[in-house]
């Protein structure tokens, strides 16, 4: 039993919208990642560069990139899964400044990379 034609057309419209360059860019700005095969709109790369990790990942992803790593592949698991969550309350309650929080995570990442 097939679907009504209207339902099929709505599904196609949804897929076209959710896979449009504008929606992909909005996703990249909110969640990170890379889409090297789309042509970015004016100002997108500037907006993305406001978050250093996203900007760095984007800058390292070119038309020659074969594999785009997940952001969690770039961060030691002990930092992403343990240290981040353990240290985040200190940032939220004002114990750490953003710079101190970043330094704690940087130190943890350096220590993890020695293991």
Coordinates of C-alpha atoms in Angstrom, one line a residue:
X1 CA 0.0 0.0 0.0
X2 CA 1.6 3.3 -1.1
X3 CA 1.6 6.6 0.5
X4 CA -0.7 9.4 -0.7
X5 CA 1.0 11.6 -3.3
X6 CA 0.7 14.7 -1.1
X7 CA 2.5 12.9 1.8
X8 CA 5.3 12.0 -0.6
X9 CA 5.6 15.5 -1.9
X10 CA 5.7 16.9 1.7
X11 CA 8.5 14.4 2.6
X12 CA 10.5 15.5 -0.5
X13 CA 10.0 19.2 0.5
X14 CA 11.1 18.5 4.0
X15 CA 14.3 16.7 2.8
X16 CA 15.0 19.5 0.3
X17 CA 14.7 22.1 3.1
X18 CA 16.7 20.2 5.7
X19 CA 19.5 19.6 3.2
X20 CA 19.6 23.1 1.9
X21 CA 22.9 25.1 2.2
X22 CA 21.2 27.5 4.6
X23 CA 20.1 24.7 7.0
X24 CA 23.4 22.9 6.8
X25 CA 25.2 26.2 7.7
X26 CA 22.8 26.7 10.6
X27 CA 23.6 23.2 11.8
X28 CA 27.3 23.7 11.5
X29 CA 27.2 26.9 13.5
X30 CA 25.1 25.3 16.2
X31 CA 26.7 21.8 16.4
X32 CA 30.0 22.0 14.6
X33 CA 31.3 19.8 11.8
X34 CA 32.2 20.4 8.2
X35 CA 30.5 20.3 4.8
X36 CA 33.3 20.8 2.3
X37 CA 31.1 20.2 -0.8
X38 CA 28.7 23.1 -0.2
X39 CA 29.4 26.7 -1.3
X40 CA 29.1 28.8 1.9
X41 CA 27.2 32.0 2.0
X42 CA 28.8 35.4 2.5
X43 CA 29.9 35.8 6.1
X44 CA 29.5 32.1 7.1
X45 CA 33.2 31.4 7.6
X46 CA 33.6 34.6 9.6
X47 CA 30.7 33.6 11.8
X48 CA 32.1 30.1 12.2
X49 CA 35.5 31.4 13.1
X50 CA 34.0 33.1 16.2
X51 CA 34.2 29.7 17.8
X52 CA 37.9 28.8 17.6
X53 CA 37.5 25.0 17.5
X54 CA 34.9 25.2 14.7
X55 CA 37.0 27.7 12.8
X56 CA 40.1 25.6 13.1
X57 CA 38.3 22.4 12.1
X58 CA 36.8 24.2 9.1
X59 CA 40.2 25.7 8.1
X60 CA 41.8 22.2 8.2
X61 CA 39.0 20.7 6.0
X62 CA 39.6 21.4 2.3
X63 CA 38.4 20.0 -1.0
X64 CA 41.2 17.4 -0.7
X65 CA 40.0 16.2 2.7
X66 CA 39.1 12.5 2.5
X67 CA 38.0 12.1 6.2
X68 CA 36.5 14.7 8.5
X69 CA 37.1 13.7 12.1
X70 CA 34.4 14.0 14.7
X71 CA 35.2 16.7 17.2
X72 CA 35.4 14.0 19.9
X73 CA 38.2 12.4 17.8
X74 CA 40.2 15.6 18.3
X75 CA 39.8 15.7 22.1
X76 CA 41.2 13.0 24.4
X77 CA 38.2 10.9 25.7
X78 CA 39.3 11.5 29.3
X79 CA 39.0 15.3 28.7
X80 CA 35.7 15.2 26.7
X81 CA 34.0 12.6 28.9
X82 CA 35.3 13.2 32.4
X83 CA 37.3 16.4 32.9
X84 CA 34.9 18.7 31.0
X85 CA 31.9 17.7 33.0
X86 CA 33.7 17.7 36.2
X87 CA 35.2 21.2 35.7
X88 CA 32.2 22.8 34.1
X89 CA 30.4 23.6 37.4
X90 CA 33.5 25.7 38.4
X91 CA 33.0 27.8 35.3
X92 CA 29.3 28.1 35.9
X93 CA 29.5 29.2 39.5
X94 CA 32.3 31.7 38.9
X95 CA 35.1 29.8 40.6
X96 CA 36.9 29.7 37.2
X97 CA 37.2 32.5 34.7
X98 CA 36.7 31.3 31.1
X99 CA 40.5 31.5 30.7
X100 CA 41.1 29.4 33.8
X101 CA 38.6 26.8 32.6
X102 CA 40.3 26.7 29.2
X103 CA 43.7 26.3 30.9
X104 CA 42.4 23.4 33.1
X105 CA 41.2 21.6 30.0
X106 CA 44.3 22.4 28.1
X107 CA 46.4 21.0 30.9
X108 CA 44.2 17.9 31.1
X109 CA 44.5 17.3 27.3
X110 CA 48.3 17.7 27.5
X111 CA 48.5 15.2 30.4
X112 CA 46.2 12.8 28.5
X113 CA 48.3 13.0 25.4
X114 CA 51.4 11.9 27.4
X115 CA 49.6 8.7 28.5

